[in-house]
Amino acid sequence: MKRFLTVSVTVCALCVLPLALLAFANQTDKGVVQALQQIIPASTSRKALANDALSTPQPTQFTKPPSDSQPDQGAVAPAAASSNLQPWQQQLQQCVAGYSLISLASVVQEIAPTVLAVSTEAVVTSPSRPSVPGPGGGDLFEDFFRFFGQPQREQQPSKRHVEGWGTAFVISADETYGVLALTNHHVIEKADTIKVKAYDRRVYNAELVGSHEDTDVALLRIKSDHLNWKVLPFAQTPVQVGDRVIAMGNTLALGTTASEGIVSGLGRSKVFPSGRKGLFNFTQITAPISPGNSGGPCIRIDLDASCKPKMEIIGMNTAMSASGQNVGFSIPADEILEPVYKQLRNPPHKVVRSWMGVVVSEVDWKLAKNLGIDPPHGALIHEVVPKGPADKAGIRPGDVVLRFDGKMVRDDMALPVAASLKGVDKTVPVIVFREGSNPPQLSLTLTLGKRPENDELELASANPGATIHIPSLGIWVTDGTEALPKWHLQELGIPENVKGARVVKVSREAKNFLKGKETIIKVNRRVISSARELKKVVDSIKPGEPLHLRLFRGNSLAYYFFSKPAEPAKEPKRKK
C-alpha cells in the first residue's frame, strides 16, 4: 500500500508541474522556454534558447556560466540587449547566433588566403678558408689561426646552391602599389630568386621592394595579374597580455599551418635571434611556431560590436625559443611593422631612422626605488649629444624618460625603438623625471632629427671621450690622448698631430694579441686619426679580406696581419 501511495504522489507531481509552468507562463505573458529559464541556469539552457525567439530574461535569475562554456553556433538572430544586464550577459545574449569559439575552423579559413609560403634560391660563394695543419685540423684551429695571423694556406673559393623557405603575408592589393606582402629580412637576405605559393597552390614570382635589416622587415611585390587578394588590417587598439592569437606560417616548408595561443608578454627587447641585433621589441606569444614560420602573421581574434569574428594583424612571427616550450616572438605591428612598411612601400623604398641624440641605460628596481618611480619603468639618460635633438629639447644626463609621444616607456630599449621609427622632424611630447626638480616630472617637447649613419660615431665626434665597440676585432676604443713617438711617426709618414685610436678594452679572443693599452695608428695603409675613423675603416673591409694593423705599445711599434673575421655571434638563444 505504501508503495502504491508513493507512486501515485510522484505521478501527480509530474502531471501538476507542467500545468503550473503553463499557468505561470500565461500569467506573465511568457513562453514555456522563458519560464524554464527561471529555474535552469543560462549555461544549461543554451540549446533551448536557440530554438525559440529570445526575450529579455530576468537579471536576478541569470547565473554566470563557467569559463569553459561557450555559445553554440545557431541560426537565431541576436536579441536586443537589456540595459539591466551585465556586459558579459549582454554579449552572451547577442552571441547566441555568433561564431563558435570552440572551433576556429571558419576563422583559419578566412586568414589562410592572406598567408604565402616563400621559397628562395641563391648562389653563394664561400670565402676562401685557410687550411692549417695541426693536431685537430678542424674549424676551431682554422678560425684561431686565421684571426691571429699564423701561417696560412688558402683554398680556392667555392660556389654552392642554397635554398631557403619562410612565410609572408599579403598586406595590400590595389592599383597604386600592386600586391605587396611583408616578410622577414632574414628570410630573403641574399636571395637571387623569390617565389611565393598562395593558399590555392598557385605559384607567383616576387621581387624585393625594400628591406630593413635593423628591424628584420622586408617588403615584397607579388607579380600577380589580378588584385583579388584577401588582406587583413593592422590592429587599431593596443595589444594586451592575454589577447587570443593565431600564428600562421609555412612550418618546416610543409605548407600553411595554424597554431593558437595568447599574448604572454610585451616589450621583449633583450631577445637576439641567432645572435642578430637590431631594433627589437618583440611581443611574446604562446602559439607554437617552428622553422619556416618566420615572416608569417600573428593575428588577434576577437568579436566586434555585432558579434562577428574580428581579425587584426598584431605582428610578424620572427623567432622561437630553442630551450622553452611554445615560446615565440613576434615583431609588433604598431611600434615597428606598420611604420617600416609605410616607408618601404614608397620611393626610395628605404627606412630613414629618426634620432634623439642620447645614450640610455636601464632603470633597475634599486634606482626606481630611490627615485620613487613605481612601478619601475623608463629609460635613464646616460649621455646627451651636444646640439642634438634631446639637448635642444632640454633633456639632461640623469633624466629618466617616463613617457614618449603619449606612451609609457617600458625599458631602456623601448625608447630607441620608438624614437627611431617615429619620423624625422616629428615633434612629440616627452615626460621626464628629474631628481631635485619641483615638480619632479617635466613635460618637454622634442623634435626628432635624422639619425646619422651610426649613433656611436656621431657621439664620438661630439664627445671625444666616448667609447666605440668594434665587434669583428673584439675591442673597444676611444680617441687617443697620449703623444706618440715622433721617430716612428716620421718613419711611417704620419703627421705628428695624429693620436690614433686607443684600445681601452679587449675581448677574451683578442687578448691573444692585444693587452688593452695599445694605440692603433694605421689600418691597411689608412692613417687612423680617431676611434671613429678606425671603426669606419674596419667596417669597410669585408670578412675574409686581409687586415694590416700598425700600433704602438708603449714606445715600441707592433704590426699584425690576418684575415678579417666575421663578427662573433653570441650563443643563440632563439631560432627562427
XYZ file of C-alpha atoms in Angstrom:
576
model
C 0.000 0.000 0.000
C 2.813 2.439 0.873
C 4.499 1.778 -2.450
C 1.234 2.443 -4.245
C 0.771 5.759 -2.457
C 4.368 6.821 -3.205
C 3.990 6.091 -6.930
C 0.648 7.906 -7.027
C 2.034 11.048 -5.417
C 5.019 11.076 -7.807
C 2.809 10.740 -10.864
C 0.540 13.515 -9.676
C 3.511 15.794 -9.058
C 4.834 15.179 -12.547
C 1.444 15.973 -14.008
C 0.937 19.125 -11.948
C 4.431 20.639 -12.646
C 3.912 21.223 -16.418
C 0.444 22.634 -15.718
C 1.906 25.017 -13.156
C 4.555 26.162 -15.610
C 1.939 26.752 -18.297
C -0.171 28.735 -15.879
C 2.854 30.802 -14.844
C 3.752 31.421 -18.470
C 0.226 32.539 -19.339
C 0.029 34.754 -16.328
C 3.326 36.533 -17.106
C 2.814 36.552 -20.898
C 5.958 34.471 -21.397
C 6.619 31.223 -23.226
C 7.483 27.873 -21.715
C 11.176 28.253 -22.544
C 11.304 31.552 -20.713
C 9.511 30.024 -17.757
C 12.011 27.191 -17.652
C 14.797 29.743 -17.765
C 13.661 30.997 -14.366
C 14.762 27.626 -12.996
C 17.598 26.442 -15.288
C 20.867 28.473 -15.417
C 21.680 30.142 -18.737
C 24.672 27.915 -19.265
C 22.448 24.825 -19.386
C 19.592 26.298 -21.437
C 21.581 27.499 -24.443
C 20.227 24.949 -26.893
C 16.678 25.553 -25.828
C 17.175 29.285 -26.332
C 18.470 28.727 -29.835
C 15.187 27.132 -30.856
C 12.845 29.892 -29.682
C 12.640 33.646 -30.017
C 14.505 35.198 -27.103
C 13.082 37.797 -24.831
C 14.860 39.645 -22.073
C 15.448 37.325 -19.096
C 15.152 38.485 -15.521
C 18.622 39.599 -14.449
C 18.118 38.371 -10.902
C 17.791 34.800 -12.171
C 20.735 34.939 -14.620
C 23.630 32.773 -13.489
C 27.097 33.458 -14.916
C 28.240 30.463 -16.994
C 31.522 28.703 -16.259
C 34.583 29.929 -18.153
C 34.702 26.863 -20.375
C 31.099 27.296 -21.511
C 30.877 28.874 -24.955
C 27.864 29.854 -27.073
C 26.844 27.404 -29.763
C 26.581 28.243 -33.414
C 22.950 28.784 -34.362
C 20.640 30.485 -36.803
C 18.665 32.678 -34.417
C 19.092 36.433 -34.727
C 20.571 38.021 -31.609
C 18.031 39.637 -29.337
C 18.206 43.213 -28.169
C 20.367 43.525 -25.075
C 18.813 44.721 -21.871
C 20.414 47.644 -20.104
C 19.844 45.834 -16.819
C 22.221 43.032 -17.732
C 25.916 42.867 -17.088
C 28.165 43.355 -20.185
C 29.084 39.679 -20.308
C 25.400 38.754 -20.097
C 24.546 41.101 -22.951
C 27.343 39.668 -25.070
C 26.205 36.113 -24.340
C 22.672 37.030 -25.332
C 23.827 38.745 -28.533
C 26.200 35.948 -29.496
C 23.760 33.040 -29.424
C 23.875 33.187 -33.218
C 27.571 34.196 -33.325
C 30.552 32.197 -34.485
C 31.745 29.276 -32.423
C 34.685 29.883 -30.127
C 35.162 26.158 -29.714
C 36.228 25.541 -33.318
C 38.407 28.109 -35.105
C 37.971 26.454 -38.489
C 35.988 29.314 -40.010
C 38.482 31.860 -38.699
C 41.502 29.988 -40.070
C 39.775 29.589 -43.437
C 39.371 33.357 -43.576
C 43.000 34.049 -42.643
C 44.670 31.387 -44.808
C 44.306 33.215 -48.178
C 46.483 36.056 -46.835
C 49.394 33.729 -45.995
C 52.118 32.909 -48.552
C 54.764 30.208 -48.475
C 58.109 31.729 -49.510
C 60.910 29.814 -51.226
C 64.252 31.384 -52.111
C 67.262 30.377 -54.159
C 70.748 31.824 -54.083
C 74.213 31.021 -55.377
C 76.601 31.639 -52.513
C 80.338 31.986 -52.919
C 82.023 30.550 -49.883
C 85.000 32.684 -48.813
C 88.387 31.096 -49.106
C 89.264 29.299 -45.909
C 92.809 28.797 -44.714
C 93.992 25.257 -44.327
C 96.152 24.976 -41.237
C 97.976 21.797 -40.346
C 97.539 20.979 -36.712
C 96.664 18.254 -34.290
C 92.938 18.711 -34.800
C 92.789 20.202 -38.279
C 89.259 21.385 -37.553
C 87.406 24.674 -37.725
C 88.464 25.667 -34.225
C 92.129 25.721 -35.201
C 91.423 27.261 -38.590
C 89.408 30.117 -37.076
C 92.013 30.687 -34.385
C 94.964 30.903 -36.754
C 93.111 32.909 -39.368
C 92.213 35.519 -36.768
C 95.583 35.851 -35.186
C 97.744 35.874 -38.287
C 99.515 32.496 -38.211
C 100.848 30.942 -41.434
C 98.010 30.023 -43.783
C 97.447 28.080 -46.960
C 94.441 29.444 -48.837
C 91.899 27.248 -50.600
C 90.041 28.286 -53.724
C 86.616 29.911 -53.206
C 83.697 27.588 -53.939
C 80.151 28.240 -55.121
C 77.143 26.411 -53.824
C 73.406 26.477 -54.479
C 71.379 27.410 -51.399
C 67.623 27.081 -50.972
C 65.561 28.546 -48.179
C 61.972 28.894 -47.099
C 59.817 31.044 -44.907
C 56.494 32.843 -44.849
C 54.972 36.135 -45.982
C 51.516 37.665 -45.799
C 49.623 39.999 -48.123
C 49.315 43.479 -46.676
C 47.820 45.424 -49.599
C 46.404 44.829 -53.085
C 45.467 47.938 -55.047
C 46.197 49.705 -58.300
C 48.593 52.167 -56.678
C 51.118 49.749 -55.168
C 50.100 46.401 -56.645
C 50.113 43.289 -54.477
C 52.500 43.763 -51.539
C 53.492 41.253 -48.888
C 55.591 41.513 -45.736
C 58.191 39.023 -44.571
C 61.379 38.922 -42.509
C 64.615 40.365 -43.825
C 66.472 37.195 -42.877
C 64.065 35.102 -44.998
C 65.010 36.802 -48.281
C 68.506 38.005 -47.380
C 70.935 37.469 -50.291
C 68.260 35.617 -52.301
C 68.664 35.689 -56.088
C 65.113 34.500 -56.808
C 61.992 34.639 -54.648
C 58.808 32.683 -55.241
C 55.616 32.547 -53.208
C 52.887 29.930 -53.139
C 49.357 31.030 -52.353
C 46.749 29.064 -50.432
C 45.196 27.868 -53.711
C 48.613 26.369 -54.659
C 49.334 28.935 -57.357
C 52.996 29.963 -57.527
C 53.995 33.572 -58.193
C 57.316 35.298 -58.742
C 58.119 38.022 -56.257
C 60.549 40.918 -56.242
C 62.129 42.683 -53.316
C 60.777 46.217 -52.941
C 62.827 47.136 -49.913
C 64.316 45.694 -46.760
C 65.430 46.952 -43.366
C 67.931 44.774 -41.557
C 67.763 46.615 -38.228
C 64.098 45.693 -37.748
C 64.267 42.433 -39.759
C 61.408 43.528 -42.035
C 61.242 43.165 -45.834
C 58.580 44.111 -48.384
C 57.835 42.013 -51.490
C 55.796 42.787 -54.594
C 53.887 39.784 -55.929
C 53.787 39.605 -59.734
C 50.070 38.884 -59.957
C 47.720 39.653 -62.855
C 44.794 40.295 -60.512
C 44.120 42.261 -57.322
C 41.615 39.844 -55.827
C 43.653 39.091 -52.723
C 42.486 38.762 -49.153
C 44.009 41.442 -46.894
C 43.715 41.809 -43.122
C 44.178 45.175 -41.370
C 46.732 46.155 -38.752
C 45.359 46.275 -35.212
C 43.966 49.665 -34.241
C 43.761 49.069 -30.495
C 46.623 48.313 -28.072
C 47.700 44.705 -27.659
C 47.292 43.299 -24.153
C 48.686 40.276 -22.387
C 46.001 37.611 -22.623
C 44.759 38.527 -26.113
C 43.909 35.422 -28.123
C 46.073 34.986 -31.238
C 46.610 32.677 -34.199
C 50.094 32.272 -35.686
C 50.211 31.241 -39.346
C 53.247 30.074 -41.287
C 54.957 27.699 -43.667
C 56.055 25.356 -40.882
C 59.022 23.151 -41.932
C 58.163 24.032 -45.565
C 55.138 21.747 -45.292
C 52.646 24.452 -46.237
C 50.305 26.809 -44.450
C 49.999 25.830 -40.794
C 47.985 27.382 -37.981
C 48.616 27.395 -34.243
C 46.639 29.104 -31.500
C 47.645 30.736 -28.229
C 47.667 34.009 -26.347
C 49.869 37.061 -25.966
C 52.044 36.200 -22.992
C 54.363 39.223 -22.809
C 55.140 42.637 -24.289
C 58.323 44.597 -24.922
C 60.791 41.713 -25.072
C 63.712 43.865 -26.193
C 66.592 41.744 -24.947
C 65.959 38.897 -27.379
C 68.531 38.496 -30.167
C 67.535 35.699 -32.586
C 70.555 33.729 -33.803
C 72.809 36.400 -32.344
C 71.356 39.158 -34.542
C 70.978 42.597 -33.011
C 68.688 45.385 -34.061
C 65.634 47.415 -33.119
C 63.877 44.505 -31.447
C 60.914 44.945 -29.130
C 59.129 41.615 -29.500
C 55.652 40.555 -28.481
C 55.892 37.175 -26.762
C 53.241 34.611 -27.698
C 52.468 31.069 -26.593
C 51.273 29.986 -30.045
C 53.819 27.373 -31.186
C 55.996 28.427 -34.130
C 58.711 26.442 -35.873
C 61.409 26.914 -38.535
C 59.651 28.229 -41.629
C 57.193 30.362 -39.667
C 59.464 33.401 -39.942
C 57.594 36.176 -41.731
C 54.121 34.830 -41.015
C 51.344 36.908 -39.466
C 50.394 36.922 -35.805
C 46.668 37.656 -35.754
C 44.474 38.644 -32.833
C 40.940 37.222 -32.894
C 38.027 38.807 -31.130
C 34.357 39.740 -31.579
C 33.257 43.068 -32.994
C 30.220 45.074 -31.854
C 27.881 42.920 -33.968
C 29.368 39.722 -32.568
C 31.158 38.740 -35.765
C 34.754 37.470 -35.911
C 37.269 40.311 -35.822
C 40.796 39.532 -37.040
C 43.680 42.023 -36.909
C 47.416 41.718 -37.542
C 49.324 42.469 -34.353
C 52.749 41.311 -35.508
C 55.067 39.186 -37.625
C 56.324 35.857 -36.297
C 60.113 36.024 -36.250
C 61.766 33.857 -33.624
C 61.205 30.987 -31.257
C 62.902 29.712 -28.150
C 65.083 26.659 -28.599
C 65.019 25.912 -24.868
C 61.472 26.927 -23.943
C 58.292 25.167 -24.939
C 55.840 27.104 -27.120
C 57.645 30.417 -26.599
C 57.533 32.542 -29.740
C 58.363 36.137 -30.567
C 56.583 38.458 -32.954
C 57.573 41.892 -34.276
C 54.849 44.281 -33.018
C 52.731 45.868 -35.734
C 52.033 49.207 -34.068
C 55.565 50.043 -32.935
C 57.676 48.581 -35.759
C 55.898 46.725 -38.535
C 53.459 49.392 -39.709
C 55.852 52.395 -39.716
C 58.543 50.366 -41.508
C 56.026 49.124 -44.086
C 54.849 52.660 -44.853
C 58.417 53.784 -45.534
C 59.409 50.749 -47.612
C 56.418 50.935 -49.964
C 57.246 54.481 -51.118
C 60.357 55.597 -53.059
C 63.239 55.390 -52.323
C 61.977 52.221 -50.533
C 64.293 52.742 -47.582
C 63.804 53.323 -43.882
C 65.106 56.681 -42.693
C 65.535 56.449 -38.957
C 64.844 59.401 -36.722
C 67.097 60.223 -33.791
C 67.071 61.697 -30.279
C 70.803 62.017 -29.733
C 71.085 60.227 -26.407
C 72.696 57.178 -24.830
C 70.368 55.391 -22.434
C 70.699 52.754 -19.739
C 68.387 50.606 -17.674
C 66.272 51.782 -14.761
C 66.603 48.860 -12.363
C 64.451 48.370 -9.287
C 67.025 49.902 -6.938
C 67.234 53.137 -8.924
C 63.473 53.200 -9.361
C 63.013 52.787 -5.597
C 65.449 55.590 -4.810
C 63.735 57.922 -7.266
C 60.224 56.874 -6.295
C 59.286 55.515 -9.715
C 56.659 52.833 -9.130
C 56.400 50.500 -10.953
C 59.977 50.560 -12.311
C 59.991 51.765 -15.912
C 61.565 54.338 -18.172
C 64.982 54.934 -19.734
C 67.824 56.644 -17.870
C 69.628 59.249 -19.976
C 73.319 58.464 -19.678
C 74.728 60.892 -22.255
C 73.291 63.686 -24.406
C 74.864 64.680 -27.716
C 75.574 68.428 -27.655
C 73.276 70.379 -30.004
C 71.334 67.205 -30.738
C 67.513 66.948 -30.653
C 67.390 65.920 -26.983
C 69.809 68.667 -25.975
C 67.688 71.274 -27.761
C 64.583 69.939 -26.010
C 66.165 70.417 -22.577
C 66.815 66.769 -21.735
C 69.821 66.341 -19.439
C 72.017 63.426 -18.345
C 70.407 61.820 -15.301
C 66.838 62.378 -16.525
C 64.544 59.363 -16.780
C 62.232 59.389 -19.791
C 58.918 58.030 -18.497
C 56.617 58.687 -21.472
C 57.326 59.239 -25.141
C 54.631 60.502 -27.514
C 51.917 59.653 -25.020
C 53.031 56.061 -24.369
C 54.766 54.667 -21.317
C 58.441 53.777 -21.865
C 58.738 50.210 -20.582
C 62.536 49.986 -20.514
C 65.761 51.369 -21.935
C 65.306 49.530 -25.262
C 61.749 50.702 -25.875
C 62.843 54.347 -26.151
C 65.367 53.890 -29.021
C 62.829 51.797 -30.934
C 60.102 54.403 -30.580
C 62.412 57.314 -31.388
C 63.986 55.603 -34.402
C 60.716 54.930 -36.227
C 58.603 57.919 -35.239
C 59.794 60.034 -38.177
C 62.321 62.759 -38.996
C 61.208 66.261 -37.935
C 58.342 64.718 -35.975
C 57.521 66.709 -32.821
C 56.476 64.581 -29.849
C 55.685 65.263 -26.182
C 58.087 63.744 -23.671
C 57.692 63.388 -19.902
C 60.925 63.068 -17.923
C 61.678 62.526 -14.254
C 64.361 64.888 -12.959
C 65.592 64.409 -9.413
C 65.573 67.614 -7.410
C 63.127 69.362 -9.699
C 59.826 70.682 -8.386
C 57.690 69.048 -9.621
C 59.939 66.071 -10.455
C 58.063 65.247 -13.662
C 58.632 67.689 -16.503
C 56.741 67.908 -19.783
C 59.050 68.670 -22.699
C 58.624 68.929 -26.456
C 61.115 67.046 -28.628
C 61.636 67.439 -32.363
C 63.383 64.371 -33.736
C 66.260 64.705 -36.171
C 67.659 62.460 -38.877
C 69.771 59.678 -37.477
C 73.423 59.743 -38.570
C 74.899 56.634 -40.154
C 75.978 55.448 -36.749
C 74.887 56.796 -33.379
C 78.190 55.849 -31.794
C 80.174 57.673 -34.450
C 78.161 60.845 -34.005
C 78.529 60.641 -30.260
C 82.265 60.065 -30.576
C 82.677 63.107 -32.793
C 80.770 65.233 -30.297
C 82.354 63.708 -27.202
C 85.991 62.714 -27.711
C 85.928 60.503 -24.630
C 83.171 58.210 -25.925
C 83.964 54.515 -26.313
C 83.261 52.644 -29.580
C 82.900 48.885 -29.893
C 84.356 47.083 -32.932
C 82.839 43.579 -32.705
C 84.824 41.989 -35.549
C 88.091 42.761 -33.730
C 86.706 42.227 -30.263
C 87.954 45.583 -28.981
C 86.654 48.831 -27.522
C 88.482 52.021 -28.479
C 88.420 55.720 -27.766
C 90.250 58.694 -29.224
C 93.979 58.697 -28.473
C 95.169 61.281 -25.979
C 98.836 60.488 -25.480
C 101.698 61.861 -27.563
C 103.174 59.149 -29.813
C 106.887 58.634 -30.515
C 107.871 61.136 -33.220
C 110.555 58.991 -34.847
C 108.066 56.198 -35.518
C 105.511 58.631 -36.864
C 108.096 60.085 -39.225
C 109.148 56.602 -40.284
C 105.572 55.719 -41.179
C 104.867 59.047 -42.843
C 102.218 60.041 -40.305
C 101.730 63.682 -39.201
C 102.836 64.408 -35.654
C 99.403 65.638 -34.553
C 97.791 62.223 -35.216
C 96.984 60.446 -31.938
C 95.190 57.368 -33.302
C 92.600 55.196 -31.536
C 93.432 53.934 -28.070
C 92.354 50.407 -27.082
C 90.666 50.521 -23.679
C 89.099 47.058 -23.515
C 89.602 43.747 -25.294
C 87.529 40.573 -25.562
C 88.805 37.172 -24.452
C 89.745 36.203 -28.017
C 91.564 39.457 -28.752
C 93.707 39.116 -25.610
C 95.937 36.733 -27.541
C 97.490 39.670 -29.379
C 96.327 42.834 -27.570
C 96.826 43.899 -23.985
C 94.339 46.746 -23.874
C 96.791 49.669 -23.777
C 97.746 49.911 -27.458
C 97.155 52.809 -29.822
C 96.209 51.852 -33.389
C 97.525 54.359 -35.905
C 97.266 52.605 -39.280
C 94.975 50.008 -40.925
C 95.689 48.808 -44.475
C 97.757 51.918 -45.250
C 94.997 54.178 -43.926
C 96.005 56.631 -41.199
C 93.776 56.395 -38.134
C 93.133 59.756 -36.533
C 90.326 58.785 -34.122
C 88.184 55.928 -32.833
C 85.514 56.901 -35.331
C 87.992 56.643 -38.189
C 89.142 53.192 -37.044
C 85.600 51.792 -36.994
C 84.834 53.298 -40.382
C 87.906 51.683 -41.960
C 87.408 48.288 -40.313
C 83.709 48.191 -41.265
C 84.619 48.875 -44.904
C 86.723 45.707 -45.025
C 84.791 42.537 -45.855
C 85.177 39.338 -43.816
C 87.983 37.204 -45.210
C 89.892 40.158 -46.685
C 93.392 40.938 -45.358
C 93.734 43.260 -42.403
C 97.031 45.045 -41.579
C 97.333 46.723 -38.193
C 100.062 49.136 -37.146
C 100.000 50.074 -33.497
C 102.043 51.455 -30.653
C 102.558 49.515 -27.449
C 104.393 51.788 -25.065
C 107.315 53.160 -27.114
C 107.515 50.181 -29.458
C 105.801 49.687 -32.816
C 103.874 46.473 -33.474
C 102.488 45.017 -36.697
C 99.745 42.402 -37.155
C 98.391 40.796 -40.296
C 95.368 38.470 -40.539
C 92.125 37.974 -42.437
C 89.211 39.919 -41.040
C 86.875 37.524 -39.206
C 83.107 37.754 -39.205
C 81.558 39.418 -36.188
C 81.438 36.792 -33.447
C 77.864 35.686 -32.784
C 76.663 35.058 -29.278
C 75.281 31.707 -28.256
C 71.891 31.676 -29.999
C 69.001 31.573 -27.567
C 66.284 31.850 -30.178
C 65.804 30.268 -33.567
C 63.666 31.453 -36.411
